[in-house]
Tab-separated table of C-alpha atoms in Angstrom:
chain	number	residue	atom	x	y	z
S	7	MET	CA	14.685	19.959	75.669
S	8	PRO	CA	14.509	16.174	76.305
S	9	LEU	CA	17.512	16.339	78.632
S	10	SER	CA	15.957	19.104	80.716
S	11	ARG	CA	12.745	17.067	80.995
S	12	PHE	CA	14.801	14.080	82.142
S	13	TYR	CA	16.475	16.139	84.863
S	14	THR	CA	13.079	17.474	85.979
S	15	LEU	CA	11.760	13.912	86.245
S	16	GLU	CA	14.874	12.840	88.128
S	17	ARG	CA	14.510	15.658	90.683
S	18	LYS	CA	10.843	14.786	91.202
S	19	LEU	CA	11.605	11.096	91.729
S	20	LEU	CA	14.379	11.877	94.221
S	21	LYS	CA	12.065	14.180	96.143
S	22	TYR	CA	9.176	11.675	96.540
S	23	ARG	CA	10.387	8.251	97.686
S	24	GLU	CA	7.101	6.362	97.080
S	25	LEU	CA	6.865	7.777	93.556
S	26	TYR	CA	10.472	6.714	92.921
S	27	THR	CA	9.766	3.168	94.124
S	28	GLN	CA	6.652	2.767	91.984
S	29	TYR	CA	8.334	4.341	88.950
S	30	CYS	CA	11.259	1.901	89.221
S	31	ALA	CA	8.820	-1.014	89.613
S	32	PHE	CA	6.978	0.105	86.470
S	33	MET	CA	10.213	0.346	84.475
S	34	LYS	CA	11.316	-3.097	85.716
S	35	GLU	CA	7.961	-4.589	84.676
S	36	TYR	CA	8.248	-2.830	81.293
S	37	GLU	CA	11.664	-4.427	80.810
S	38	ASP	CA	10.462	-7.869	81.991
S	39	LEU	CA	7.621	-7.755	79.455
S	40	GLY	CA	10.140	-7.120	76.688
S	41	HIS	CA	8.891	-3.629	75.832
S	42	MET	CA	12.349	-2.148	76.388
S	43	ILE	CA	15.949	-3.218	76.843
S	44	ILE	CA	18.806	-1.566	78.712
S	45	ALA	CA	21.032	0.293	76.237
S	46	ARG	CA	24.599	-0.999	76.001
S	47	GLN	CA	25.849	2.457	75.007
S	48	PRO	CA	24.416	5.976	75.142
S	49	SER	CA	21.990	6.835	72.383
S	50	LYS	CA	21.172	10.108	70.723
S	51	TYR	CA	17.450	9.337	70.942
S	52	TYR	CA	15.340	9.725	74.071
S	53	ILE	CA	11.562	9.655	74.505
S	54	PRO	CA	10.602	11.875	77.445
S	55	GLN	CA	8.264	10.324	79.979
S	56	HIS	CA	6.616	11.319	83.203
S	57	ALA	CA	4.419	9.778	85.856
S	58	VAL	CA	0.766	10.675	86.199
S	59	VAL	CA	-0.112	10.273	89.863
S	60	LYS	CA	-3.498	9.249	91.229
S	61	ARG	CA	-3.956	9.466	94.985
S	62	ILE	CA	-6.059	6.701	96.546
S	63	GLY	CA	-6.286	7.524	100.217
S	64	PRO	CA	-2.814	7.464	101.770
S	65	THR	CA	-1.267	5.607	98.802
S	66	ILE	CA	-0.582	6.645	95.239
S	67	LYS	CA	-0.974	4.854	91.938
S	68	ILE	CA	1.098	5.892	88.938
S	69	ARG	CA	0.760	5.653	85.191
S	70	VAL	CA	3.820	6.399	83.083
S	71	VAL	CA	3.197	8.461	79.941
S	72	PHE	CA	5.699	8.466	77.065
S	73	ASP	CA	5.728	11.698	75.058
S	74	ALA	CA	6.749	10.823	71.484
S	75	SER	CA	5.442	14.209	70.306
S	76	ALA	CA	8.188	16.100	72.182
S	77	LYS	CA	10.417	17.989	69.752
S	78	SER	CA	14.137	17.284	69.592
S	79	SER	CA	16.841	19.918	69.339
S	80	LYS	CA	16.352	19.725	65.548
S	81	GLY	CA	12.638	20.497	65.881
S	82	LYS	CA	11.399	16.995	64.977
S	83	SER	CA	9.574	14.492	67.156
S	84	LEU	CA	9.370	10.702	66.891
S	85	ASN	CA	5.737	11.076	65.838
S	86	ASP	CA	6.834	13.395	62.999
S	87	LEU	CA	9.269	10.778	61.685
S	88	LEU	CA	7.101	7.660	61.881
S	89	HIS	CA	5.190	6.334	58.870
S	90	VAL	CA	1.451	6.932	59.080
S	91	GLY	CA	-0.374	3.656	58.550
S	92	PRO	CA	-3.956	2.890	57.590
S	93	LYS	CA	-6.821	4.242	59.647
S	94	LEU	CA	-7.926	1.678	62.228
S	95	GLN	CA	-11.146	3.266	63.442
S	96	THR	CA	-14.399	3.721	61.581
S	97	ASP	CA	-15.553	7.285	60.964
S	98	ILE	CA	-18.497	8.246	63.157
S	99	SER	CA	-20.600	9.181	60.107
S	100	ASP	CA	-20.119	5.677	58.629
S	101	LEU	CA	-21.012	4.155	61.984
S	102	VAL	CA	-24.234	6.196	62.229
S	103	ILE	CA	-25.234	5.193	58.698
S	104	ASP	CA	-24.589	1.523	59.542
S	105	VAL	CA	-26.729	1.736	62.692
S	106	VAL	CA	-29.579	3.477	60.862
S	107	HIS	CA	-29.363	0.904	58.060
S	108	LEU	CA	-29.303	-1.952	60.571
S	109	ASN	CA	-32.320	-0.589	62.462
S	110	THR	CA	-34.385	-0.292	59.258
S	111	CYS	CA	-33.263	-3.515	57.557
S	112	LEU	CA	-33.509	-5.952	60.444
S	113	PRO	CA	-37.179	-5.276	61.200
S	114	LEU	CA	-38.006	-5.593	57.482
S	115	THR	CA	-36.130	-8.899	57.273
S	116	TYR	CA	-37.965	-10.129	60.363
S	117	VAL	CA	-41.333	-9.179	58.862
S	118	LYS	CA	-40.500	-10.980	55.589
S	119	CYS	CA	-39.396	-14.104	57.479
S	120	THR	CA	-42.552	-14.223	59.581
S	121	ASP	CA	-44.727	-13.639	56.476
S	122	LYS	CA	-43.184	-16.704	54.806
S	123	LEU	CA	-43.963	-18.817	57.866
S	124	LYS	CA	-47.692	-18.014	57.710
């Protein structure tokens, strides 16, 4: 599966020269930033990726998307194998309760402060 997706991406890049140029520039920048290194030997792991193209007039802008949820030949994806860490976002219900609490407490605190000043 990942190999067939790689060949599909390769055919698409060879067909569209501007896409190929921008894709290579993205990968070079990704390497320069230290997000990836060139493998010294072939690996058995591969994260499929593809370019999402946005047309702006006569030019195109690309965004490369890595698909770590793609299944391997053994039926597992990188996402399946990674450790799930702590939740980083607040639940919406907790956020709503905080906002309601803030909207009722702040005016009361303001009233108490102004009463003490009188």
